[in-house]
Coordinates of C-alpha atoms and ligand atoms in Angstrom, one line a residue:
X921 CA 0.0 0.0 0.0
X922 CA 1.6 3.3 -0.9
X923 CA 1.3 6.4 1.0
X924 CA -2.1 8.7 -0.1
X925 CA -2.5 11.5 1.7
X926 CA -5.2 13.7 0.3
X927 CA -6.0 15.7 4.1
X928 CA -2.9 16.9 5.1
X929 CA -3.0 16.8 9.0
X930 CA -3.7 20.4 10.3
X931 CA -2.2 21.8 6.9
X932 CA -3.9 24.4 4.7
X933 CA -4.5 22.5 1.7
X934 CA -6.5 25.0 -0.1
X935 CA -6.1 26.6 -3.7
X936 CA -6.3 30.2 -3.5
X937 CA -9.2 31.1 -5.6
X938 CA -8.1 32.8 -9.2
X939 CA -10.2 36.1 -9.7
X940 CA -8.9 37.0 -12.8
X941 CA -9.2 35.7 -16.3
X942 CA -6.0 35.1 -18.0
X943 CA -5.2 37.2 -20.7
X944 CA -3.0 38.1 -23.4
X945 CA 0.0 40.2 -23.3
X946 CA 0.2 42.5 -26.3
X947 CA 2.5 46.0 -26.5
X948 CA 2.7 45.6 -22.7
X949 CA -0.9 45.7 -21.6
X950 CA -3.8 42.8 -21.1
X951 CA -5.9 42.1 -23.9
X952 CA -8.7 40.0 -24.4
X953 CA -8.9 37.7 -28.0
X954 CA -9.6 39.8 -30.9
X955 CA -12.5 37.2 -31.4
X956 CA -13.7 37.4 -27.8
X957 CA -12.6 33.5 -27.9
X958 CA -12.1 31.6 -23.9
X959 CA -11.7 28.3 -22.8
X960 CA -10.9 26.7 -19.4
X961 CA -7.8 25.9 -17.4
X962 CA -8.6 22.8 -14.6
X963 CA -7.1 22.0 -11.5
X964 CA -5.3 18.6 -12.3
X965 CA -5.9 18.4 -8.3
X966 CA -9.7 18.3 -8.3
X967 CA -10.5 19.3 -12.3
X968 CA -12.6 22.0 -11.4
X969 CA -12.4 24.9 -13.3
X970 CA -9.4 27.8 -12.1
X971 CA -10.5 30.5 -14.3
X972 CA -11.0 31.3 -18.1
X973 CA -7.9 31.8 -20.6
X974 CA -8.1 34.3 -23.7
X975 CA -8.2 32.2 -26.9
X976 CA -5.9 33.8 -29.0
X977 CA -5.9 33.5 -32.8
X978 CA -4.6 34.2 -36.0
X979 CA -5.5 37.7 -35.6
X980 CA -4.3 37.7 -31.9
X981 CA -0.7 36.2 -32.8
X982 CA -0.5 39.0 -35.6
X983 CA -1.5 41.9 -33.3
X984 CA 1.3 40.4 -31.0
X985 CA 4.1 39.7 -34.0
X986 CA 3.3 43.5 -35.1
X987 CA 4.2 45.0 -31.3
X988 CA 7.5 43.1 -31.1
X989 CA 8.4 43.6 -34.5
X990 CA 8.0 47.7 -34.0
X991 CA 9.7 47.3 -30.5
X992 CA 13.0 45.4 -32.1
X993 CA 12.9 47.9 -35.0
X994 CA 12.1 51.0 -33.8
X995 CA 12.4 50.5 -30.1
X996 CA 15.3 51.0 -27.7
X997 CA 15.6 47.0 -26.9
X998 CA 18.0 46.5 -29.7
X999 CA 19.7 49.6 -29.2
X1000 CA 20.5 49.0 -26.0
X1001 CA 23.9 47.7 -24.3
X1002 CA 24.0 44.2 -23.8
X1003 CA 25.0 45.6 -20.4
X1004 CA 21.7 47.5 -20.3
X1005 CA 19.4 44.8 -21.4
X1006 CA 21.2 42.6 -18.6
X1007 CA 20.1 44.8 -16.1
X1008 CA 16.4 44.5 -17.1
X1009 CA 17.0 40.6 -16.7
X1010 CA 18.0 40.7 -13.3
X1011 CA 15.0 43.2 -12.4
X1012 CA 12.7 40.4 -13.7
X1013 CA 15.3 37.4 -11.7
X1014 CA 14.2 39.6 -8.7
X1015 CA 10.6 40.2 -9.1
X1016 CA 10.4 36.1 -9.9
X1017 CA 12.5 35.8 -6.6
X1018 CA 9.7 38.2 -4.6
X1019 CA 6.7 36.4 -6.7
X1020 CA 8.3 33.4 -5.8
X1021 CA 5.8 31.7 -3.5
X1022 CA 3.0 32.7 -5.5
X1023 CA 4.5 31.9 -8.7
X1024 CA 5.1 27.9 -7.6
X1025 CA 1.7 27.8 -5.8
X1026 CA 0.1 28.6 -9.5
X1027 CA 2.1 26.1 -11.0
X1028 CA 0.4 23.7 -8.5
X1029 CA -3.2 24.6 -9.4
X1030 CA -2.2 24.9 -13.1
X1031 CA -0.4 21.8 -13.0
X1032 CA -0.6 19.1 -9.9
X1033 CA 3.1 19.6 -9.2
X1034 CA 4.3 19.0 -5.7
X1035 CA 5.0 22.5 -3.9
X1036 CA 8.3 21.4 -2.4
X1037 CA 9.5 20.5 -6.4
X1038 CA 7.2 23.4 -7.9
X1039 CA 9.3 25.9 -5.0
X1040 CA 12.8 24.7 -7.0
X1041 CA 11.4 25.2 -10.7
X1042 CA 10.4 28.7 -9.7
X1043 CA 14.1 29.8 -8.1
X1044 CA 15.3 28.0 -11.0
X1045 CA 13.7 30.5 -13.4
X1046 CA 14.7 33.2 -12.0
X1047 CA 18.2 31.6 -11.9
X1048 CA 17.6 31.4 -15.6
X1049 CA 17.3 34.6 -16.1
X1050 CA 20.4 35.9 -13.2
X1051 CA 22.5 33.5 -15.9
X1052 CA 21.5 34.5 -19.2
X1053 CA 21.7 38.3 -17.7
X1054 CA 25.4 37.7 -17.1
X1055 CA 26.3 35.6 -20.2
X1056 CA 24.9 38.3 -22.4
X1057 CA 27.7 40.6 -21.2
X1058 CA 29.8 38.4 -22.0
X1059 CA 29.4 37.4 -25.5
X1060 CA 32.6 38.2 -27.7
X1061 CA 32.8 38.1 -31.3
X1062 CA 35.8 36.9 -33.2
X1063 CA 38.6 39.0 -35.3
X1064 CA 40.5 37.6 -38.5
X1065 CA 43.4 40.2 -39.3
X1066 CA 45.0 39.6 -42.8
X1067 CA 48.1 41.8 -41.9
X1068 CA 48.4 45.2 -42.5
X1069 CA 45.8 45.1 -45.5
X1070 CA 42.5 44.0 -43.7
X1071 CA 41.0 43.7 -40.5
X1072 CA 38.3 41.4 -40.7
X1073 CA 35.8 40.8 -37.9
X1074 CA 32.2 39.1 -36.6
X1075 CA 29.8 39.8 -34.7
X1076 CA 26.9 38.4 -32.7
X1077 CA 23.7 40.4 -33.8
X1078 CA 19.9 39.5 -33.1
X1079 CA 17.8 37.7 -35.0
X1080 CA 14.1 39.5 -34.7
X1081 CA 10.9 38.2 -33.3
X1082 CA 11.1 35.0 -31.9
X1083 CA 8.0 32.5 -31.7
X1084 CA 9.2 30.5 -28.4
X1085 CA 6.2 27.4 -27.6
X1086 CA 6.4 25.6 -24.7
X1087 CA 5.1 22.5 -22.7
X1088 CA 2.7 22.2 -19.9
X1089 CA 5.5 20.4 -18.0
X1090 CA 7.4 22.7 -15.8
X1091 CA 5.7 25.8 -17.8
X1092 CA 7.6 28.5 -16.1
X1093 CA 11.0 27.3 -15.8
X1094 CA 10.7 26.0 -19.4
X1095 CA 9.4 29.2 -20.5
X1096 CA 12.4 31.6 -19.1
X1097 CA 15.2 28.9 -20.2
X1098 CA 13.8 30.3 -23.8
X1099 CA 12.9 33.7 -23.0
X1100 CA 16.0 35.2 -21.0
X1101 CA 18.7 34.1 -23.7
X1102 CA 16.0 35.2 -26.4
X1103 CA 15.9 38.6 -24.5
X1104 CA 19.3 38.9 -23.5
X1105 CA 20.8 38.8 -27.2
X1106 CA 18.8 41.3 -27.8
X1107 CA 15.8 39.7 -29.7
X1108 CA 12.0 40.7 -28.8
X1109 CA 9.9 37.2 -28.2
X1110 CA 6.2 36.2 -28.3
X1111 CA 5.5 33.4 -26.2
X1112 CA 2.7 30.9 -27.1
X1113 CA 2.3 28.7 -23.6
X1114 CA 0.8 25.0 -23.6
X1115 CA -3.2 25.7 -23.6
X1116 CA -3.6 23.2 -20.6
X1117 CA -0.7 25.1 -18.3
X1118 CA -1.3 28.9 -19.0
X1119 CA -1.1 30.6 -15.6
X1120 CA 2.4 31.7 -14.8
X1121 CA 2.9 32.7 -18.4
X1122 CA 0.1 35.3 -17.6
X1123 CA 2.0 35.7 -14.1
X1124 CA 5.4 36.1 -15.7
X1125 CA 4.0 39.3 -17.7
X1126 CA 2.9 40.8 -14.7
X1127 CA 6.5 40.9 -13.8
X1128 CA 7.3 41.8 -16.7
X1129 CA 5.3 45.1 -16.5
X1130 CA 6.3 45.7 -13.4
X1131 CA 9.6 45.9 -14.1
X1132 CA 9.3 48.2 -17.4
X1133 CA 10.4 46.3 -19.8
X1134 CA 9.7 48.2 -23.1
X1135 CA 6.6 47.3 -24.4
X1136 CA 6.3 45.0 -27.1
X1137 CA 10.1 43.1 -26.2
X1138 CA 7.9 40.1 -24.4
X1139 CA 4.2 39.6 -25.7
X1140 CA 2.2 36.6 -24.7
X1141 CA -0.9 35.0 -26.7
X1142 CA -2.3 32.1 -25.2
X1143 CA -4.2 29.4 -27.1
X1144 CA -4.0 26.2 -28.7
X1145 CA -1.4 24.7 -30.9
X1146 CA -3.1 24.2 -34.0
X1147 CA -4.4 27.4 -33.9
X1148 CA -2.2 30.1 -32.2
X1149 CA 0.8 28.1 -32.5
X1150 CA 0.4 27.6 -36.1
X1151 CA 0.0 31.2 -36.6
X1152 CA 2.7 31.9 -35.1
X1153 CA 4.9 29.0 -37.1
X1154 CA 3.5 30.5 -39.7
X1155 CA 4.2 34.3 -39.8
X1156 CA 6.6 36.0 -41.9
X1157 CA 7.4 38.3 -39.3
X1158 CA 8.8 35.7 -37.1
X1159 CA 12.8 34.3 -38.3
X1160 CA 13.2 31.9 -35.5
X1161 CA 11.2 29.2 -33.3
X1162 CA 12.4 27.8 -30.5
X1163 CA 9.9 25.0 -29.7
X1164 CA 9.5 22.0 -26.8
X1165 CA 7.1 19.5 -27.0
X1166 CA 6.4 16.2 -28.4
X1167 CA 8.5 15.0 -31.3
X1168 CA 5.4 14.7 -33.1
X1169 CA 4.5 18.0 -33.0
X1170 CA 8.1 19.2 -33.9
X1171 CA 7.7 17.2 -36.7
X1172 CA 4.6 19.1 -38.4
X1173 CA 6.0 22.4 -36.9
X1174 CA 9.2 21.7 -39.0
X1175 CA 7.7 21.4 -42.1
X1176 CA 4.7 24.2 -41.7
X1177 CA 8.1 26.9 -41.1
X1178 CA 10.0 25.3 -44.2
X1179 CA 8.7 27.5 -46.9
X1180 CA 9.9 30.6 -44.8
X1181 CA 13.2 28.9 -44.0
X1182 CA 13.0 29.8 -40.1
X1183 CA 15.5 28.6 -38.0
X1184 CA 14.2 26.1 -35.7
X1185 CA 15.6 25.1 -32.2
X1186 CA 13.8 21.5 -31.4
X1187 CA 13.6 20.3 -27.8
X1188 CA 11.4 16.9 -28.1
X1189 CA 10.6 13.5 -26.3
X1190 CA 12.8 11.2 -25.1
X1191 CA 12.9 7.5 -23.6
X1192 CA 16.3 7.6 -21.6
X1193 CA 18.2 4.7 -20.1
X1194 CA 19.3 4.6 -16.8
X1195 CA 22.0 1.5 -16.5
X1196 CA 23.1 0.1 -13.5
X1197 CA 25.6 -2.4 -13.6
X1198 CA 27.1 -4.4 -10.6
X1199 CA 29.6 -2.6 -9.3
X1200 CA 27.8 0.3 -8.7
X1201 CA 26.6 2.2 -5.5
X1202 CA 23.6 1.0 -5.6
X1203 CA 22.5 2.8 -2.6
X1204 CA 22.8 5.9 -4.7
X1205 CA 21.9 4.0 -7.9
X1206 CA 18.7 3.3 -6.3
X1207 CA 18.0 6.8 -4.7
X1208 CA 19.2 8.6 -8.2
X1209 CA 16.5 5.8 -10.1
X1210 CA 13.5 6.5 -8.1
X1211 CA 14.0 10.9 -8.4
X1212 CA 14.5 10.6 -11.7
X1213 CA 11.5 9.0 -13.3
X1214 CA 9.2 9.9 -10.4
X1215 CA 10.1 13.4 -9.6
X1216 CA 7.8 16.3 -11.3
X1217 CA 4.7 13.7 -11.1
X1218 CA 6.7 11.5 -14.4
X1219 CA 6.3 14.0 -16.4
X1220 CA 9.8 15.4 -17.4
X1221 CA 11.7 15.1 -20.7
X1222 CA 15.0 13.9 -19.3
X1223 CA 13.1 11.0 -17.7
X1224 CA 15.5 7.8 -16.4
X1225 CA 12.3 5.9 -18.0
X1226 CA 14.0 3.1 -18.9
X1227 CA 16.0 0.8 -16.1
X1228 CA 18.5 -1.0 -17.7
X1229 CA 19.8 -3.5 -15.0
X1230 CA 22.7 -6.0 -15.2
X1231 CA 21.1 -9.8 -14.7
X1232 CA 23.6 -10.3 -11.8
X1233 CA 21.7 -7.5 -9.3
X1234 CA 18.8 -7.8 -11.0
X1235 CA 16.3 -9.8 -8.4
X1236 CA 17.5 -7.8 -5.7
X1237 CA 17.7 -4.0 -7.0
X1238 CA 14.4 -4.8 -8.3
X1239 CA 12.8 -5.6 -5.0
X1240 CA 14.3 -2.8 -3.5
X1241 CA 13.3 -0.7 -5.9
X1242 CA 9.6 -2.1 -5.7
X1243 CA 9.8 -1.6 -1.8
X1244 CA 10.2 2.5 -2.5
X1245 CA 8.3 2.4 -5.3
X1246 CA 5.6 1.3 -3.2
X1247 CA 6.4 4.1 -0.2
X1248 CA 6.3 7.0 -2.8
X1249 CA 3.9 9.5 -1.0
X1250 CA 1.0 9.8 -3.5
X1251 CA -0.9 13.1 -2.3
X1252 CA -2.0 16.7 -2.6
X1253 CA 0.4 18.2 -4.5
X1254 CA -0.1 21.4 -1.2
X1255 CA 1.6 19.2 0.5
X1256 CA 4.9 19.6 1.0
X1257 CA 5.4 16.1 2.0
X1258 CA 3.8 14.9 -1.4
X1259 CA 6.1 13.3 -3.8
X1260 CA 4.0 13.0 -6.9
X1261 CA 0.7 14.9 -7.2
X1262 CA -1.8 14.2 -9.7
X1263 CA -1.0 14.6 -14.0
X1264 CA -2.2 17.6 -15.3
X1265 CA -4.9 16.6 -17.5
X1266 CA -7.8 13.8 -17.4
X1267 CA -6.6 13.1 -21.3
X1268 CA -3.2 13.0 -20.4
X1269 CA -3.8 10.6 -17.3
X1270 CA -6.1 8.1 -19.6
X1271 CA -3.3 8.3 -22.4
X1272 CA -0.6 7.0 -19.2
X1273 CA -3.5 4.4 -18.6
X1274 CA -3.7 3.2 -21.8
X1275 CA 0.3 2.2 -21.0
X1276 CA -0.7 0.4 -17.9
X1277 CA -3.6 -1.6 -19.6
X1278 CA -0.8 -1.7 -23.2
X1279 CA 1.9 -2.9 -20.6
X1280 CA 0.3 -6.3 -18.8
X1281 CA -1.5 -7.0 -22.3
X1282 CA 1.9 -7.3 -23.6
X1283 CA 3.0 -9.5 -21.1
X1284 CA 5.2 -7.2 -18.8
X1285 CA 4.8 -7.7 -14.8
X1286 CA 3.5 -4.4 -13.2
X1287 CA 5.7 -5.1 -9.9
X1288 CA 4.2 -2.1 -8.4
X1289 CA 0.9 0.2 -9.3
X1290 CA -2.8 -0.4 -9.5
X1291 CA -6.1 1.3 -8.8
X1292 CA -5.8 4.9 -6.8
X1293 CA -7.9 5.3 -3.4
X1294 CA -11.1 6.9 -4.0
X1295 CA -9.9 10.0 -2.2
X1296 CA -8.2 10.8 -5.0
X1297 CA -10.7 9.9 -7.6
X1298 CA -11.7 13.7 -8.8
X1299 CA -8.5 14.2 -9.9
X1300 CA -6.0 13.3 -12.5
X1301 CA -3.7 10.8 -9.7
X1302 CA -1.9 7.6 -11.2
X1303 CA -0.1 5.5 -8.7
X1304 CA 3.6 5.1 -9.3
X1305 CA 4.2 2.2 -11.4
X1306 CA 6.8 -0.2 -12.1
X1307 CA 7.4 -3.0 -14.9
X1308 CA 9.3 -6.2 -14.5
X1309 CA 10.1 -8.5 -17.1
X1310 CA 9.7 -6.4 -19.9
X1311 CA 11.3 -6.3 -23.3
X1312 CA 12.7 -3.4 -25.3
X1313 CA 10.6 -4.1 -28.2
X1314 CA 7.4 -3.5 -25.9
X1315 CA 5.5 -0.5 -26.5
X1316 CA 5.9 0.6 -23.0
X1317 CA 10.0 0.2 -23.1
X1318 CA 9.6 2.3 -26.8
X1319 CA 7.2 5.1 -26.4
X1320 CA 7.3 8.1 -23.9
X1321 CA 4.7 7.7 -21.5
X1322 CA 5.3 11.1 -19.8
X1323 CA 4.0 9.8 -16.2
X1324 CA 5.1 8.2 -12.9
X1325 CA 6.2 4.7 -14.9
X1326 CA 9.5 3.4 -14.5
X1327 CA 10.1 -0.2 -17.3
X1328 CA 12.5 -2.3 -15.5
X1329 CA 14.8 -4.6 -18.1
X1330 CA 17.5 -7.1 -18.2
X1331 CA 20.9 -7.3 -19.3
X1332 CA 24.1 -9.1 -19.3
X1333 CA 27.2 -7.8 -20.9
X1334 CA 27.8 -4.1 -21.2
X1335 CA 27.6 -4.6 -24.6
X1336 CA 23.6 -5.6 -24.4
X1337 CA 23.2 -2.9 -22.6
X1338 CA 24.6 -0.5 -25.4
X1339 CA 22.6 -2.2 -27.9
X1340 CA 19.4 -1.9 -25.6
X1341 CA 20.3 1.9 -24.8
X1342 CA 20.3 2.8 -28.1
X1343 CA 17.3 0.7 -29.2
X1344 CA 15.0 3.5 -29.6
X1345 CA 14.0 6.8 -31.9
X1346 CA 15.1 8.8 -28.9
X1347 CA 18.4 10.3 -27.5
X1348 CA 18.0 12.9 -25.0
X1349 CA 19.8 11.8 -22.3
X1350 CA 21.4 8.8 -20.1
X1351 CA 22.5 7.9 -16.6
X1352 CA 25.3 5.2 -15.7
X1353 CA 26.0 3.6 -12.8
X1354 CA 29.1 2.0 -12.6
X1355 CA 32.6 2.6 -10.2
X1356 CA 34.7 1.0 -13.3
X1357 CA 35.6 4.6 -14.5
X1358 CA 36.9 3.5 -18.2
X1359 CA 33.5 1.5 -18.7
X1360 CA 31.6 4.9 -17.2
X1361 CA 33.5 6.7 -20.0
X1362 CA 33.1 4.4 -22.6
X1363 CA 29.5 3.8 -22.3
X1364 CA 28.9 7.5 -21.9
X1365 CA 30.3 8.1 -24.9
X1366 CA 28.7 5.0 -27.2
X1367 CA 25.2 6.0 -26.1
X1368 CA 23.2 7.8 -28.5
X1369 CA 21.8 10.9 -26.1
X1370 CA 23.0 14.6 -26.3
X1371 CA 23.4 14.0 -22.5
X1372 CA 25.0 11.5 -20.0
X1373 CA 25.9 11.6 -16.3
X1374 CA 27.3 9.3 -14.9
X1375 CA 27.2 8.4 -11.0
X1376 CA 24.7 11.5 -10.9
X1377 CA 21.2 12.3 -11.0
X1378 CA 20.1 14.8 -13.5
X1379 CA 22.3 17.9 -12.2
X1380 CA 21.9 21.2 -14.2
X1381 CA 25.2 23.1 -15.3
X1382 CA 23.7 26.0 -17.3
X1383 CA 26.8 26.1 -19.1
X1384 CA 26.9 23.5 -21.3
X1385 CA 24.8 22.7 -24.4
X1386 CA 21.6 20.7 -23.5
X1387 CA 19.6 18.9 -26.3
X1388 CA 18.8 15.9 -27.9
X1389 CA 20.2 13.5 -30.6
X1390 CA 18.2 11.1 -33.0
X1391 CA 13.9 12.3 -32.6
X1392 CA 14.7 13.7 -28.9
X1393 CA 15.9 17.0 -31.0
X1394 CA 17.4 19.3 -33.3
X1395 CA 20.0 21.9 -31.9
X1396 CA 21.2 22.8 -28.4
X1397 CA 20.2 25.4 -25.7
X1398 CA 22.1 26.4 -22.8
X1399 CA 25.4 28.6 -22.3
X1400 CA 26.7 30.0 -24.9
X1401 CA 24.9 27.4 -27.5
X1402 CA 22.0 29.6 -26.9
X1403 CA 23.4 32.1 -28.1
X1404 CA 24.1 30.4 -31.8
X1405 CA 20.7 29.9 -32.2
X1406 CA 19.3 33.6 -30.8
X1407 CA 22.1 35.8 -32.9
X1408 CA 23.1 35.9 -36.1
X1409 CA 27.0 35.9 -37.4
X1410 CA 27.6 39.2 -39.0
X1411 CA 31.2 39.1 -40.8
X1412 CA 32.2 43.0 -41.8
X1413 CA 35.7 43.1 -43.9
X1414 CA 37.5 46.3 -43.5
X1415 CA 40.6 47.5 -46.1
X1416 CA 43.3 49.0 -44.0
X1417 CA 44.9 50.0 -47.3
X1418 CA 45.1 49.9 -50.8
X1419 CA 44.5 46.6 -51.8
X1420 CA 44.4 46.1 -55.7
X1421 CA 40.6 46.3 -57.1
X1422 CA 40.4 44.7 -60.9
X1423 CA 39.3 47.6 -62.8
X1424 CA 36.5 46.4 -65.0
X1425 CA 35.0 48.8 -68.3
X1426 CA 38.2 50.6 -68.3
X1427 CA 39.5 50.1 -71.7
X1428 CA 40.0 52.7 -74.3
X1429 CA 39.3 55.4 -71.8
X1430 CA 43.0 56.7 -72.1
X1431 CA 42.8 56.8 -75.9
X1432 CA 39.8 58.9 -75.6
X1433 CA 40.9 61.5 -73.2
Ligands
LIG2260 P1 3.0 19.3 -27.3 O1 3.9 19.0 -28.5 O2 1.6 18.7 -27.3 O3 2.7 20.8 -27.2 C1 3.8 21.7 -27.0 C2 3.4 23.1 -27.4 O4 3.2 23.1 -28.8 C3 2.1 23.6 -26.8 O5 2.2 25.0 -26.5 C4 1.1 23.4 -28.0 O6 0.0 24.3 -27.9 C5 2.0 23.7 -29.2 N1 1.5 23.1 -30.4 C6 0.8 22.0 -30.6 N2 0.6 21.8 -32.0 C7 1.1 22.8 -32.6 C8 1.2 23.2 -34.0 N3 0.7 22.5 -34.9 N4 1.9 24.4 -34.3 C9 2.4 25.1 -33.3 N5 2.4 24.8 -32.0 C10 1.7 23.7 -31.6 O7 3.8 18.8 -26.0 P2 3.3 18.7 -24.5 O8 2.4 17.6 -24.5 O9 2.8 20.1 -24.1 O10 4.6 18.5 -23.8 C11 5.1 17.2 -23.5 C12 6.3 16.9 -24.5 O11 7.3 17.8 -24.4 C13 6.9 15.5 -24.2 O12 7.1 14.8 -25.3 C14 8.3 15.9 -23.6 O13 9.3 15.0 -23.7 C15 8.6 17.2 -24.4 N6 9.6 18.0 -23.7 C16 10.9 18.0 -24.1 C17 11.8 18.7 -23.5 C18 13.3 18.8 -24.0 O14 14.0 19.7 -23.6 N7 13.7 17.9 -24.9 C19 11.5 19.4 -22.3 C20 10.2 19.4 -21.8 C21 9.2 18.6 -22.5

């Protein structure tokens, strides 16, 4: 029996009610839809309604590409210092550090994360935005002297508007990993948000205004994907799109920007291994294989989804594993003793269902999971779960589920467990757990994922390039790398003295003088 906890002892388990409607941010003020358009956000929690959403559309993205395309041509943003655009960056790190507490409580009600874990993604954006603030002043260009005849140089300039679409999984921090780098080089952004996760988009403009930022440098337009998304794919105002979501959706996003040539920045699914072999800690091995498919309710990109265990440990790590499994503290994501809250949408929770039901009928062993206490019922809760004896060619070992579901399989030789690694369309990232170093190294580097650690949960260093290989991506964010993809490479060739210039449609001039 796992831990449900859906009262709280003596804590204040209550959703502050919403009063406002969440609307779009155009030119720095709140707009309704052109069309007068709504629809409902839920509380993954309960699924009642939290308040109504603007609806934006064609018309709506427009009015929005228009403001930012005035304030990077005719505004101060790109005129500005890199020094002085910083500064505006760490007046909106602060306001998100002030708003924190109310900015990770409406990530909660928007999205069923656990406070204690929706408290970290909240510092983490504004840490995103402190970082980007500080690389931004730092970003060099290069020189190329040709001796004393030329001095030739580039230069990082910005790109334009930027169409920047994120996820409902960790909305915010996703959201300002895009927007402060975006910002910093000196771009101006639209930001469509996921149309199930829409609050602290609407939250984050607040801050925005209250800090001053020009208006028109960050505009948000909620609505749906195929509808506001598309527009926004779509317009010939906008050069660059930096999208996350499913790889599906990257796919048709791809081609619907390919008669316009954008430059695209692709952060999609993944299905990554996490293999243990024998020699490892597997105190830590364990600990690090439990956060990292179960933490953020399942639903994160860089997911350890996939258990890749060497035959020899196998019977035991899986029963210890099962035990914890088992213990995770199912509950009101309020909290703060909650480990996994409930998914953030009913369609998203019968799509992880479908996995469970996919899983036994393929002959897996669910080791751990089953039917939720009726306490829960109302909202969008599925039980931690674990497979045994499954096989990679099994749906549920190929396909991302995106929720609290951890596939458990076999191997013997660290060769198999390459081969398995890599057995799949995806290659974000992978863990390894091993204390023979040259193996660690080896297999880090023979694993198809943009990303490996090894001996280490997933630990953040904004510095390096973060991204996916095979379907899990195209391009990397992060460090400088963001900056490749948010500038452009202006090369200017200056004579320093007089080089010879072919003189073309000269002939029988003399004669004629
Ligand atoms: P999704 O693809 O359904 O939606 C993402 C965004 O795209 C939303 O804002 C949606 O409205 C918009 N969209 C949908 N159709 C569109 C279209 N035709 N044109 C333009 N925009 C459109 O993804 P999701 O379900 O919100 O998020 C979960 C997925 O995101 C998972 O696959 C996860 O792995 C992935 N993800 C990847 C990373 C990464 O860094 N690689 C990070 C987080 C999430």
């Amino acid at each position: 029996m796992s831990h449900v906890d859906l009262k709280g002892a003596g804590l204040n388990l209550e959703f502050e009610p919403i009063s406002r409607p969440a609307l779009h941010f155009i030119d720095g003020q709140f707009v309704e839809s052109a069309e007068g358009g709504w629809f409902d956000t839920l509380n993954p929690t309960t699924n009642d309604v939290l308040t109504q959403v603007a609806e934006g559309t064609a018309s709506d993205v427009d009015r929005a590409v228009e403001a930012a395309y005035r304030a990077f041509h005719d505004g101060p943003w790109g005129k500005m210092s890199a020094k002085e655009r910083a500064r505006y960056l760490v007046r909106i790190a602060d306001a998100i550090e002030r708003h924190g507490e109310e900015l990770a409580r409406l990530e909660v009600a928007d999205t069923g994360l656990p406070i204690s874990q929706a408290r970290g993604q909240a510092a983490r954006a504004a840490e995103n935005f402190r970082f980007f603030a500080e690389m931004a002043t730092r970003m060099t260009g290069e020189t190329f002297p040709v001796g004393d005849q030329f001095l030739n140089y580039a230069i990082r300039v910005p790109v334009g508007v930027a169409g920047l679409i994120t996820p409902w999984n960790t909305p915010l921090m996703l959201a300002t990993w895009k927007i402060a780098p975006c910002l910093a080089a000196g771009n101006t952004a639209v930001l469509k948000p996921a149309e199930w996760s829409p609050l602290t988009a609407t939250k984050l403009a607040e801050i925005v205004q209250e800090v001053d930022l020009p208006p028109g440098v960050f505009n948000v337009v909620h609505g749906f994907g195929e509808v506001a998304g598309d527009a926004l794919v779509k317009h010939p105002k906008v050069p660059l799109i930096s999208f996350t979501g499913e790889t599906t959706t990257g796919r048709t996003i791809m081609k619907n920007g390919s008669d316009a040539l954008k430059r695209f920045s692709m952060e999609l699914g993944g299905k990554s291994p996490v293999v243990v072999f024998d020699d490892a800690d597997l105190d830590r091995a364990l600990d690090a294989v439990v956060f990292g498919v179960y933490s953020l309710n399942g639903e994160r990109c860089t997911a350890g989804s996939r258990l890749l265990i060497q035959d020899s440990i196998r019977e035991e790590f899986e029963a210890r594993l099962a035990e914890r499994v088992r213990r995770i503290r199912l509950g009101h994501p309020l909290d703060p003793a909650t480990e996994v809250g409930p998914l953030i949408h009913p369609e998203h929770k019968r799509r992880v269902e479908h996995y469970l039901d996919l899983g036994r009928r393929e002959g897996a062993t669910m080791a751990v999971g089953g039917e939720v206490p009726r306490e829960l019922a109302r909202g969008n809760f599925v039980r931690p779960t674990l497979f045994v004896n499954v096989r990679n060619d099994m749906c549920i070992a190929q396909e991302e589920i995106f929720g609290p579901v951890l596939v458990s399989i076999p191997f013997t030789t660290e060769e198999e467990a390459i081969q398995l690694a890599n057995g799949v369309q995806y290659g974000l990232a992978a863990y390894i757990w091993t204390r023979d170093l040259e193996r660690a190294h080896r297999v880090a580097r023979r694993i198809e994922s943009g990303m490996a650690w090894i001996n280490s949960q997933n630990v953040r260093d904004l510095r390096t390039p973060f991204g996916g290989m095979k379907q899990s991506g195209v391009g990397r964010e992060g460090g400088h790398y963001s900056f490749e993809f948010y500038t452009e490479w202006k090369t200017v060739h200056v004579a320093l003295g007089q080089h010879p210039i072919p003189r073309f449609g000269v002939s029988g001039m003399e004669t004629r003088s």
